């Protein structure tokens, strides 16, 4: 595998993929390491996360360099969108994680003589399969939460970001993480497939799959997991809307639109690549967006003075051309951009505008690049209808000064996250969940929900004390008084209190007869 800098074509390193025949052995080692790791209390595991945070800080500058070289994103984004959220995540979960993993009482309404609680226990070996667009933050956060929950991890970084993936492994090793607790495999989707199907033949395989990638591959993962009924979390693509209401401040709204659609050159699952702008202000918004984009600097990220880096993947360029050609042919106006650089390393930040959006791929399919599509809406209901079209449901943003109207609209959007007067960035907040509805996925990353994705739930039910150990009323042998006691008990569920009062003495009489016969009174 040849790892190249997407801006310069420079070869960074050649790597051999992990031979698939080694994968079963990796699972065996992983399972052994997991048993010892899970025996540590969560607090002790959290302590280890703090050590990893320290190691990460010792290598921050070198990591920025590596992320920039392998992925192409600006250095500021490598720091602000990858490393800082990772440090924040470690800090938050090192403190809060043990509490989230604590047993949770489940108060019982009827059975006052017994107690129930939820006990969280790790799945075992978790397979984490990651994409290339946030090559550090995404796998790192999933790995940290899986480990904190007491699992071991087999991690497959994207074949387009293996160097950053290997560096994560090295950082964990350097932090003293037990051997084999995290193991990284290198390769393309065939190696990924070998990891997730490792258990199909009866050998040791993953107990949980955490996949971040595109929808089509997500479906393949689900099909493969069905074979072994392995639980799966899927963080898939998005086609995210930003709705700009007529009261919005144009300067604020256009800065939000530009960053939301073009950070990381739009190669973001949460990129706000569809802007629905009120018809009264759409001309002003489109013009100001184009103006702001014209001042952004698109260049290789070798210095500290670019805003947009190169297109990371060659294969994405065909998607951009197809979506742009189709939009042009359907009469969309190119507000700005639309051309590749001569060497085709960059696509100019592109904005197109049209009202003919139905079935237009730039409005329906993921673009994952520096293209923004704008369309007008007439009323909030119209904006909601347009934003809810399609199979994706990851995020949406609303720009308005009227926060209560914003919230009202937010609650009508079929997505996993709605940001009012913000875009994209909550993916970097450890406290809040990240994940989509519809075909954008299932399950959540980050937050309490995200940590709980990595544990099984075990319900434990017990007598309140040893004084309360007695035969249950519904056990054998069945008798007529027992039946009638239950029959009258059912009437206690009636809505009217007079009916309940009428039923109660009958219930009591049958109960006493039943208990006497059983020699329990
Ligand atoms: P991808 O689906 O091509 O690959 C993701 C990972 O899964 C890679 O490591 C790949 O090798 C592996 N893989 C692919 N097919 C597999 C299979 N059949 N079996 C096992 N492993 C397999 O995705 P990508 O191109 O790397 O990333 C871009 C996609 O990820 C976009 O659709 C983007 O929206 C999505 N994404 C989603 C989120 C989110 O949080 N929802 C975040 C980032 C990226």
Coordinates of C-alpha atoms and ligand atoms in Angstrom, one line a residue:
X1 CA 0.0 0.0 0.0
X2 CA 1.4 3.3 -1.1
X3 CA 0.7 6.3 1.2
X4 CA 0.9 9.6 -0.6
X5 CA 0.5 13.3 0.2
X6 CA -2.7 14.2 -1.7
X7 CA -1.4 17.8 -2.4
X8 CA 2.0 17.0 -3.7
X9 CA 1.8 13.3 -4.7
X10 CA 4.9 12.7 -2.6
X11 CA 5.2 9.1 -1.4
X12 CA 5.1 9.1 2.4
X13 CA 5.6 5.4 3.1
X14 CA 4.8 2.0 1.7
X15 CA 3.0 -0.5 3.9
X16 CA 2.2 -4.1 3.7
X17 CA -1.4 -5.0 4.4
X18 CA -2.1 -7.3 7.3
X19 CA -2.3 -10.9 5.9
X20 CA -5.9 -12.0 6.4
X21 CA -4.8 -15.4 7.7
X22 CA -3.4 -13.7 10.8
X23 CA -6.7 -12.2 11.8
X24 CA -8.1 -15.2 13.7
X25 CA -4.9 -15.2 15.9
X26 CA -5.4 -11.5 16.6
X27 CA -8.8 -12.2 18.0
X28 CA -7.5 -14.9 20.2
X29 CA -4.9 -12.5 21.7
X30 CA -7.4 -9.8 21.9
X31 CA -9.8 -11.9 23.9
X32 CA -7.1 -12.9 26.4
X33 CA -6.1 -9.2 26.9
X34 CA -9.7 -8.2 27.3
X35 CA -10.4 -10.5 30.2
X36 CA -7.6 -9.0 32.3
X37 CA -8.5 -5.4 31.3
X38 CA -12.2 -5.8 32.1
X39 CA -11.2 -7.0 35.6
X40 CA -9.9 -3.5 36.3
X41 CA -12.4 -1.1 37.8
X42 CA -13.5 1.6 35.4
X43 CA -11.7 4.2 37.5
X44 CA -8.4 2.4 36.9
X45 CA -9.1 2.2 33.2
X46 CA -9.9 5.9 33.2
X47 CA -6.5 6.6 34.7
X48 CA -4.9 4.9 31.7
X49 CA -6.8 7.3 29.4
X50 CA -5.1 10.2 31.2
X51 CA -1.7 8.7 30.4
X52 CA -2.7 8.5 26.8
X53 CA -3.7 12.2 26.9
X54 CA -0.2 13.1 28.2
X55 CA 1.5 11.1 25.4
X56 CA -0.7 12.8 22.8
X57 CA 0.3 16.2 24.2
X58 CA 4.0 15.1 23.9
X59 CA 3.5 14.5 20.2
X60 CA 1.0 17.2 19.2
X61 CA 3.2 19.0 16.6
X62 CA 4.3 15.8 15.0
X63 CA 0.7 14.6 14.8
X64 CA -0.4 17.8 13.1
X65 CA 2.3 17.3 10.6
X66 CA 1.3 13.7 9.9
X67 CA -2.4 14.4 9.6
X68 CA -1.7 17.3 7.3
X69 CA 0.6 15.2 5.1
X70 CA -1.6 12.2 4.8
X71 CA -5.0 13.8 4.6
X72 CA -4.2 17.3 3.2
X73 CA -6.3 19.3 5.6
X74 CA -5.0 22.7 6.9
X75 CA -2.8 22.5 10.0
X76 CA -5.3 24.5 12.0
X77 CA -8.0 21.9 11.3
X78 CA -5.6 19.1 12.2
X79 CA -5.3 20.8 15.6
X80 CA -8.7 22.3 16.2
X81 CA -10.9 19.6 14.6
X82 CA -8.9 16.5 15.4
X83 CA -6.4 16.8 18.3
X84 CA -8.2 19.3 20.6
X85 CA -11.5 17.4 20.5
X86 CA -9.6 14.2 21.3
X87 CA -8.0 15.8 24.3
X88 CA -11.4 17.1 25.4
X89 CA -12.9 13.7 25.0
X90 CA -10.2 12.0 27.1
X91 CA -10.6 14.6 29.8
X92 CA -14.4 14.4 29.9
X93 CA -14.6 10.6 29.9
X94 CA -11.7 10.1 32.3
X95 CA -13.9 12.0 34.8
X96 CA -17.4 11.1 33.8
X97 CA -16.9 7.6 32.3
X98 CA -16.8 5.5 35.5
X99 CA -20.0 7.2 36.7
X100 CA -21.8 6.4 33.5
X101 CA -20.7 2.8 33.7
X102 CA -21.9 2.4 37.3
X103 CA -24.9 0.1 38.1
X104 CA -28.2 1.9 37.5
X105 CA -31.1 1.2 39.9
X106 CA -34.5 0.4 38.4
X107 CA -37.1 1.1 41.1
X108 CA -40.0 -1.4 41.0
X109 CA -43.6 -0.3 41.3
X110 CA -45.2 -3.5 42.6
X111 CA -42.4 -5.8 43.7
X112 CA -41.3 -3.8 46.7
X113 CA -39.7 -6.8 48.3
X114 CA -37.2 -7.1 45.4
X115 CA -34.6 -4.8 43.8
X116 CA -33.5 -4.5 40.2
X117 CA -30.6 -2.7 38.6
X118 CA -28.8 -2.5 35.3
X119 CA -25.2 -3.7 35.3
X120 CA -23.1 -2.7 32.3
X121 CA -20.5 -5.1 31.1
X122 CA -18.2 -4.9 28.1
X123 CA -19.0 -6.7 24.9
X124 CA -15.5 -8.3 24.7
X125 CA -13.6 -7.7 21.5
X126 CA -14.8 -4.6 19.5
X127 CA -14.0 -4.2 15.8
X128 CA -13.6 -0.5 14.9
X129 CA -13.6 0.4 11.2
X130 CA -12.8 4.0 10.4
X131 CA -12.9 6.5 7.5
X132 CA -10.2 8.8 6.2
X133 CA -11.7 12.3 6.5
X134 CA -11.0 12.7 10.3
X135 CA -8.3 10.1 10.5
X136 CA -7.4 10.8 14.0
X137 CA -10.4 12.1 15.9
X138 CA -12.9 9.5 14.7
X139 CA -11.1 6.3 15.4
X140 CA -9.3 7.7 18.5
X141 CA -12.6 8.6 20.2
X142 CA -14.2 5.3 19.4
X143 CA -11.2 3.3 20.5
X144 CA -11.0 5.3 23.8
X145 CA -14.6 4.7 24.7
X146 CA -14.5 1.0 23.7
X147 CA -11.4 0.6 26.0
X148 CA -12.9 2.6 28.9
X149 CA -15.9 0.4 28.7
X150 CA -13.6 -2.6 29.3
X151 CA -13.3 -4.0 25.8
X152 CA -10.3 -4.8 23.7
X153 CA -10.2 -3.4 20.2
X154 CA -9.2 -4.6 16.7
X155 CA -8.9 -1.4 14.7
X156 CA -8.8 -1.0 11.0
X157 CA -8.0 2.5 9.9
X158 CA -9.0 3.6 6.4
X159 CA -6.7 2.4 3.6
X160 CA -6.5 6.1 2.8
X161 CA -5.2 7.0 6.3
X162 CA -3.2 4.1 7.6
X163 CA -0.2 6.2 8.8
X164 CA -2.4 8.2 11.2
X165 CA -4.0 4.9 12.3
X166 CA -0.7 3.3 13.0
X167 CA 0.4 6.3 15.0
X168 CA -2.7 5.9 17.2
X169 CA -1.5 2.4 18.0
X170 CA 2.0 3.6 18.8
X171 CA 0.7 6.4 21.1
X172 CA -1.3 3.8 23.0
X173 CA 1.7 1.5 23.2
X174 CA 3.9 4.3 24.4
X175 CA 1.3 5.1 27.1
X176 CA 1.7 1.6 28.6
X177 CA -1.6 0.2 27.4
X178 CA -1.4 -3.6 28.0
X179 CA -0.2 -5.7 25.0
X180 CA -2.8 -6.8 22.5
X181 CA -5.5 -4.7 24.0
X182 CA -5.5 -2.5 20.9
X183 CA -4.4 -4.1 17.7
X184 CA -4.3 -2.3 14.4
X185 CA -4.8 -4.1 11.0
X186 CA -3.8 -2.4 7.8
X187 CA -5.6 -2.9 4.5
X188 CA -8.6 -2.2 2.3
X189 CA -12.2 -3.3 2.7
X190 CA -11.2 -6.9 2.1
X191 CA -9.2 -6.8 5.3
X192 CA -12.1 -5.0 7.0
X193 CA -14.4 -7.8 5.8
X194 CA -12.1 -10.5 7.2
X195 CA -12.2 -8.7 10.6
X196 CA -15.9 -8.5 10.8
X197 CA -16.6 -12.0 9.5
X198 CA -13.8 -13.7 11.6
X199 CA -16.5 -15.3 13.8
X200 CA -18.7 -16.7 11.0
X201 CA -16.8 -20.0 10.9
X202 CA -17.2 -20.6 14.6
X203 CA -13.8 -19.1 15.4
X204 CA -13.3 -16.0 17.6
X205 CA -14.7 -12.9 16.0
X206 CA -15.9 -9.4 17.0
X207 CA -18.5 -9.1 19.8
X208 CA -19.5 -5.7 18.5
X209 CA -18.8 -3.8 15.3
X210 CA -18.4 0.0 15.3
X211 CA -18.4 1.2 11.7
X212 CA -18.0 4.7 10.3
X213 CA -18.2 5.0 6.6
X214 CA -20.5 5.3 3.7
X215 CA -24.0 3.9 3.5
X216 CA -23.4 1.2 0.9
X217 CA -20.6 -0.2 3.0
X218 CA -22.7 0.2 6.1
X219 CA -25.3 -2.1 4.5
X220 CA -22.6 -4.7 3.7
X221 CA -21.5 -4.6 7.3
X222 CA -25.1 -5.1 8.5
X223 CA -25.5 -8.1 6.2
X224 CA -22.3 -9.7 7.4
X225 CA -23.1 -9.0 11.0
X226 CA -26.5 -10.7 10.6
X227 CA -24.7 -14.1 10.1
X228 CA -23.4 -14.0 13.7
X229 CA -26.0 -11.7 15.1
X230 CA -23.3 -9.3 16.1
X231 CA -24.4 -5.9 17.3
X232 CA -23.4 -3.0 15.1
X233 CA -23.2 0.8 15.4
X234 CA -23.2 2.6 12.1
X235 CA -22.1 6.2 11.6
X236 CA -22.8 6.8 8.0
X237 CA -23.1 9.7 5.5
X238 CA -25.1 12.9 5.5
X239 CA -26.6 15.5 3.2
X240 CA -27.1 18.2 5.7
X241 CA -29.4 21.2 5.4
X242 CA -28.8 24.7 6.7
X243 CA -32.0 26.7 6.9
X244 CA -31.5 30.5 6.9
X245 CA -34.6 32.3 8.2
X246 CA -35.5 35.8 6.9
X247 CA -34.5 37.5 10.2
X248 CA -30.9 36.1 10.1
X249 CA -28.0 38.5 10.2
X250 CA -26.5 38.1 6.7
X251 CA -22.9 38.4 7.8
X252 CA -23.3 35.8 10.5
X253 CA -25.3 33.5 8.3
X254 CA -22.9 33.6 5.4
X255 CA -19.9 32.9 7.7
X256 CA -21.7 29.9 9.1
X257 CA -22.7 28.6 5.6
X258 CA -19.1 29.0 4.3
X259 CA -17.5 27.2 7.2
X260 CA -20.2 24.5 7.5
X261 CA -19.9 23.6 3.8
X262 CA -16.2 24.1 3.2
X263 CA -14.3 23.1 6.3
X264 CA -12.0 20.2 5.5
X265 CA -12.9 21.1 1.8
X266 CA -16.4 19.8 2.5
X267 CA -15.1 16.3 3.1
X268 CA -17.2 16.0 6.2
X269 CA -20.2 13.8 7.0
X270 CA -21.9 16.8 8.6
X271 CA -21.0 19.3 5.9
X272 CA -24.0 21.7 5.4
X273 CA -24.0 21.2 1.7
X274 CA -27.6 22.1 1.1
X275 CA -28.6 25.7 2.0
X276 CA -32.2 26.6 2.1
X277 CA -32.5 30.4 2.3
X278 CA -35.6 32.5 2.6
X279 CA -36.6 34.0 -0.7
X280 CA -36.3 37.6 0.6
X281 CA -32.6 37.3 1.4
X282 CA -31.3 34.6 -1.0
X283 CA -29.8 37.1 -3.5
X284 CA -27.9 38.8 -0.7
X285 CA -26.8 35.6 0.9
X286 CA -25.6 34.0 -2.4
X287 CA -23.6 37.1 -3.3
X288 CA -22.0 37.4 0.1
X289 CA -21.1 33.7 0.3
X290 CA -19.4 34.0 -3.1
X291 CA -17.5 37.1 -1.9
X292 CA -16.3 35.3 1.2
X293 CA -15.2 32.3 -0.7
X294 CA -13.2 34.4 -3.1
X295 CA -11.0 35.5 -0.2
X296 CA -10.3 31.9 1.0
X297 CA -6.8 30.6 0.3
X298 CA -6.7 27.1 -1.3
X299 CA -3.2 25.6 -1.3
X300 CA -1.2 22.6 0.0
X301 CA -1.2 22.6 3.8
X302 CA 2.5 22.8 4.1
X303 CA 2.4 26.3 5.7
X304 CA 0.1 27.9 8.1
X305 CA -1.6 30.1 5.6
X306 CA -4.2 28.1 3.7
X307 CA -7.9 27.8 4.5
X308 CA -8.7 24.9 2.1
X309 CA -6.5 22.0 1.3
X310 CA -6.5 19.6 -1.6
X311 CA -9.2 17.0 -2.4
X312 CA -7.9 14.0 -0.5
X313 CA -9.3 11.2 -2.7
X314 CA -8.9 10.9 -6.4
X315 CA -12.1 8.9 -6.7
X316 CA -14.2 11.7 -5.2
X317 CA -13.4 14.0 -8.2
X318 CA -15.7 12.0 -10.6
X319 CA -18.6 12.4 -8.1
X320 CA -18.0 16.2 -8.1
X321 CA -17.9 16.4 -11.9
X322 CA -21.0 14.3 -12.2
X323 CA -23.0 16.3 -9.7
X324 CA -21.9 19.6 -11.3
X325 CA -22.6 18.5 -14.9
X326 CA -26.0 17.3 -14.0
X327 CA -26.8 20.6 -12.2
X328 CA -25.5 22.7 -15.1
X329 CA -27.6 20.6 -17.6
X330 CA -30.7 21.1 -15.5
X331 CA -30.1 24.9 -15.6
X332 CA -28.6 25.6 -12.2
X333 CA -26.6 28.8 -11.9
X334 CA -23.0 28.5 -10.9
X335 CA -22.6 31.3 -8.4
X336 CA -18.9 30.8 -8.1
X337 CA -16.2 28.2 -8.7
X338 CA -16.9 25.0 -10.6
X339 CA -13.4 24.4 -12.0
X340 CA -10.6 22.0 -11.0
X341 CA -7.1 23.4 -10.9
X342 CA -4.9 22.4 -13.8
X343 CA -3.3 19.5 -11.9
X344 CA -6.8 18.5 -10.6
X345 CA -5.5 18.6 -7.0
X346 CA -8.1 21.3 -6.0
X347 CA -11.7 22.0 -6.9
X348 CA -12.5 25.7 -6.5
X349 CA -15.0 26.2 -3.7
X350 CA -18.2 26.0 -5.7
X351 CA -21.7 27.4 -5.1
X352 CA -24.6 26.6 -7.3
X353 CA -28.2 27.9 -7.1
X354 CA -31.4 26.4 -8.4
X355 CA -35.1 26.0 -7.7
X356 CA -35.3 22.8 -9.7
X357 CA -34.0 20.5 -6.9
X358 CA -36.2 17.4 -7.2
X359 CA -34.0 14.4 -7.9
X360 CA -30.9 16.5 -8.5
X361 CA -28.0 14.5 -7.1
X362 CA -26.3 17.5 -5.6
X363 CA -29.4 17.9 -3.4
X364 CA -30.0 14.2 -2.8
X365 CA -26.6 12.4 -2.7
X366 CA -23.6 12.9 -0.5
X367 CA -21.1 15.2 -2.2
X368 CA -18.3 15.0 0.3
X369 CA -16.4 17.9 -1.3
X370 CA -16.3 21.7 -1.7
X371 CA -19.7 22.1 -3.4
X372 CA -22.6 24.0 -1.9
X373 CA -26.1 23.9 -3.4
X374 CA -28.5 26.8 -2.6
X375 CA -32.2 27.0 -3.0
X376 CA -35.0 29.4 -1.8
X377 CA -37.9 28.6 0.5
X378 CA -41.1 30.6 1.1
X379 CA -42.2 29.6 4.6
X380 CA -40.8 27.6 7.6
X381 CA -43.1 24.6 6.5
X382 CA -41.6 24.8 3.0
X383 CA -38.0 24.8 4.5
X384 CA -38.8 21.8 6.7
X385 CA -40.3 19.9 3.8
X386 CA -37.2 20.5 1.6
X387 CA -34.8 19.7 4.4
X388 CA -36.5 16.5 5.2
X389 CA -36.4 15.1 1.7
X390 CA -34.1 12.2 1.0
X391 CA -32.6 9.2 2.8
X392 CA -30.0 11.0 5.0
X393 CA -30.7 12.3 8.5
X394 CA -27.4 13.2 10.2
X395 CA -27.5 16.9 11.1
X396 CA -29.2 20.2 10.2
X397 CA -28.6 23.8 11.1
X398 CA -30.9 26.8 11.5
X399 CA -29.8 30.4 11.4
X400 CA -32.2 32.8 13.1
X401 CA -32.5 35.4 15.9
X402 CA -35.8 33.9 16.8
X403 CA -34.7 31.0 19.0
X404 CA -38.2 29.8 19.8
X405 CA -39.1 29.6 16.1
X406 CA -35.8 27.9 15.5
X407 CA -36.5 25.2 18.1
X408 CA -40.0 24.7 16.8
X409 CA -38.5 24.0 13.3
X410 CA -35.7 21.9 14.9
X411 CA -38.2 19.5 16.3
X412 CA -39.7 18.9 12.9
X413 CA -36.4 17.9 11.3
X414 CA -35.6 14.2 10.8
X415 CA -32.0 14.2 11.9
X416 CA -29.8 13.2 14.8
X417 CA -28.5 16.7 15.6
X418 CA -29.9 20.2 15.0
X419 CA -27.7 23.1 15.7
X420 CA -29.2 26.6 16.1
X421 CA -26.8 29.3 14.8
X422 CA -24.0 26.8 14.6
X423 CA -22.7 24.2 12.1
X424 CA -20.9 20.9 12.2
X425 CA -18.9 21.4 15.3
X426 CA -20.8 19.4 17.9
X427 CA -19.1 16.3 16.6
X428 CA -16.2 17.6 18.7
X429 CA -18.1 17.9 21.9
X430 CA -17.8 14.8 24.1
X431 CA -20.9 15.5 26.2
X432 CA -23.4 15.3 23.4
X433 CA -24.4 12.4 21.2
X434 CA -23.4 12.2 17.5
X435 CA -25.2 10.0 15.0
X436 CA -27.9 9.9 12.4
X437 CA -31.4 8.7 11.8
X438 CA -32.8 7.3 8.6
X439 CA -30.0 5.9 6.4
X440 CA -27.4 8.0 8.2
X441 CA -26.9 5.2 10.6
X442 CA -27.9 3.7 14.0
X443 CA -26.4 4.2 17.4
X444 CA -24.5 7.1 18.7
X445 CA -20.9 8.2 19.3
X446 CA -19.7 10.3 22.2
X447 CA -21.8 11.3 25.3
X448 CA -23.3 8.9 27.7
X449 CA -25.2 7.2 24.8
X450 CA -21.9 6.8 22.9
X451 CA -20.1 5.1 25.9
X452 CA -23.1 2.8 26.4
X453 CA -22.8 1.7 22.8
X454 CA -19.7 -0.3 24.0
X455 CA -21.4 -2.2 26.8
X456 CA -24.0 -4.9 27.1
X457 CA -26.8 -4.4 29.6
X458 CA -27.3 -7.0 32.3
X459 CA -30.4 -6.7 34.4
X460 CA -29.9 -8.1 37.9
X461 CA -32.9 -8.8 40.1
X462 CA -32.7 -9.8 43.7
X463 CA -34.6 -10.0 47.0
X464 CA -34.4 -6.8 49.0
X465 CA -32.8 -8.8 51.8
X466 CA -32.6 -12.5 52.9
X467 CA -35.9 -11.9 55.0
X468 CA -37.7 -11.6 51.7
X469 CA -36.9 -15.0 50.2
X470 CA -40.3 -16.7 49.7
X471 CA -42.2 -18.5 47.0
X472 CA -43.9 -16.3 44.4
X473 CA -47.7 -16.2 44.2
X474 CA -47.7 -17.4 40.6
X475 CA -45.7 -20.5 41.2
X476 CA -47.1 -24.1 41.0
X477 CA -49.5 -25.7 42.0
X478 CA -52.4 -23.6 40.6
X479 CA -55.6 -23.3 42.7
X480 CA -59.0 -21.7 42.3
X481 CA -58.4 -19.1 45.1
X482 CA -55.0 -18.3 43.5
X483 CA -56.8 -17.7 40.2
X484 CA -59.5 -15.5 41.8
X485 CA -56.9 -13.5 43.7
X486 CA -55.2 -12.6 40.4
X487 CA -58.6 -12.0 38.7
X488 CA -59.6 -9.4 41.4
X489 CA -56.1 -8.0 41.3
X490 CA -56.6 -7.3 37.6
X491 CA -59.6 -5.1 38.5
X492 CA -57.3 -2.9 40.5
X493 CA -56.1 -1.5 37.2
X494 CA -59.5 0.0 36.4
X495 CA -59.6 3.7 35.8
X496 CA -62.3 4.6 38.4
X497 CA -61.3 4.5 42.0
X498 CA -64.8 3.2 43.1
X499 CA -64.2 0.1 40.9
X500 CA -60.8 -0.4 42.5
X501 CA -62.3 -0.1 46.0
X502 CA -65.0 -2.7 45.1
X503 CA -62.4 -5.2 43.9
X504 CA -59.9 -4.8 46.7
X505 CA -61.7 -6.8 49.5
X506 CA -62.4 -9.7 47.1
X507 CA -58.8 -9.7 46.1
X508 CA -57.8 -9.8 49.8
X509 CA -60.2 -12.6 50.7
X510 CA -59.0 -14.9 47.9
X511 CA -55.4 -14.1 48.7
X512 CA -55.8 -15.1 52.3
X513 CA -57.6 -18.4 51.4
X514 CA -54.9 -19.2 48.9
X515 CA -52.1 -18.5 51.4
X516 CA -53.8 -20.5 54.2
X517 CA -54.2 -23.5 51.9
X518 CA -50.5 -23.2 51.0
X519 CA -49.9 -23.1 54.8
X520 CA -48.1 -19.8 54.3
X521 CA -50.4 -18.0 56.9
Ligands
LIG1 P1 -15.8 3.6 3.6 O1 -17.2 3.1 3.8 O2 -15.2 3.5 2.2 O3 -14.8 3.0 4.6 C1 -14.8 3.1 6.0 C2 -13.9 2.0 6.6 O4 -14.6 0.7 6.4 C3 -12.6 1.8 5.9 O5 -11.7 1.5 6.9 C4 -12.8 0.7 4.9 O6 -11.7 0.0 4.6 C5 -13.8 -0.2 5.7 N1 -14.7 -1.0 4.9 C6 -15.3 -0.6 3.7 N2 -16.1 -1.6 3.3 C7 -16.0 -2.6 4.2 C8 -16.6 -3.9 4.3 N3 -17.5 -4.3 3.4 N4 -16.3 -4.6 5.3 C9 -15.4 -4.2 6.2 N5 -14.8 -3.0 6.2 C10 -15.1 -2.2 5.2 O7 -15.9 5.2 4.0 P2 -14.8 6.3 3.7 O8 -14.8 6.6 2.2 O9 -13.5 6.0 4.3 O10 -15.4 7.5 4.5 C11 -16.3 8.4 3.9 C12 -17.7 8.1 4.4 O11 -17.8 8.0 5.8 C13 -18.7 9.2 4.0 O12 -19.9 8.6 3.5 C14 -19.0 9.9 5.3 O13 -20.2 10.6 5.3 C15 -18.9 8.8 6.3 N6 -18.5 9.4 7.6 C16 -19.5 9.4 8.5 C17 -19.3 9.9 9.8 C18 -20.3 10.0 10.9 O14 -20.0 10.3 12.0 N7 -21.6 9.7 10.6 C19 -18.0 10.5 10.0 C20 -17.0 10.4 9.0 C21 -17.3 9.9 7.8

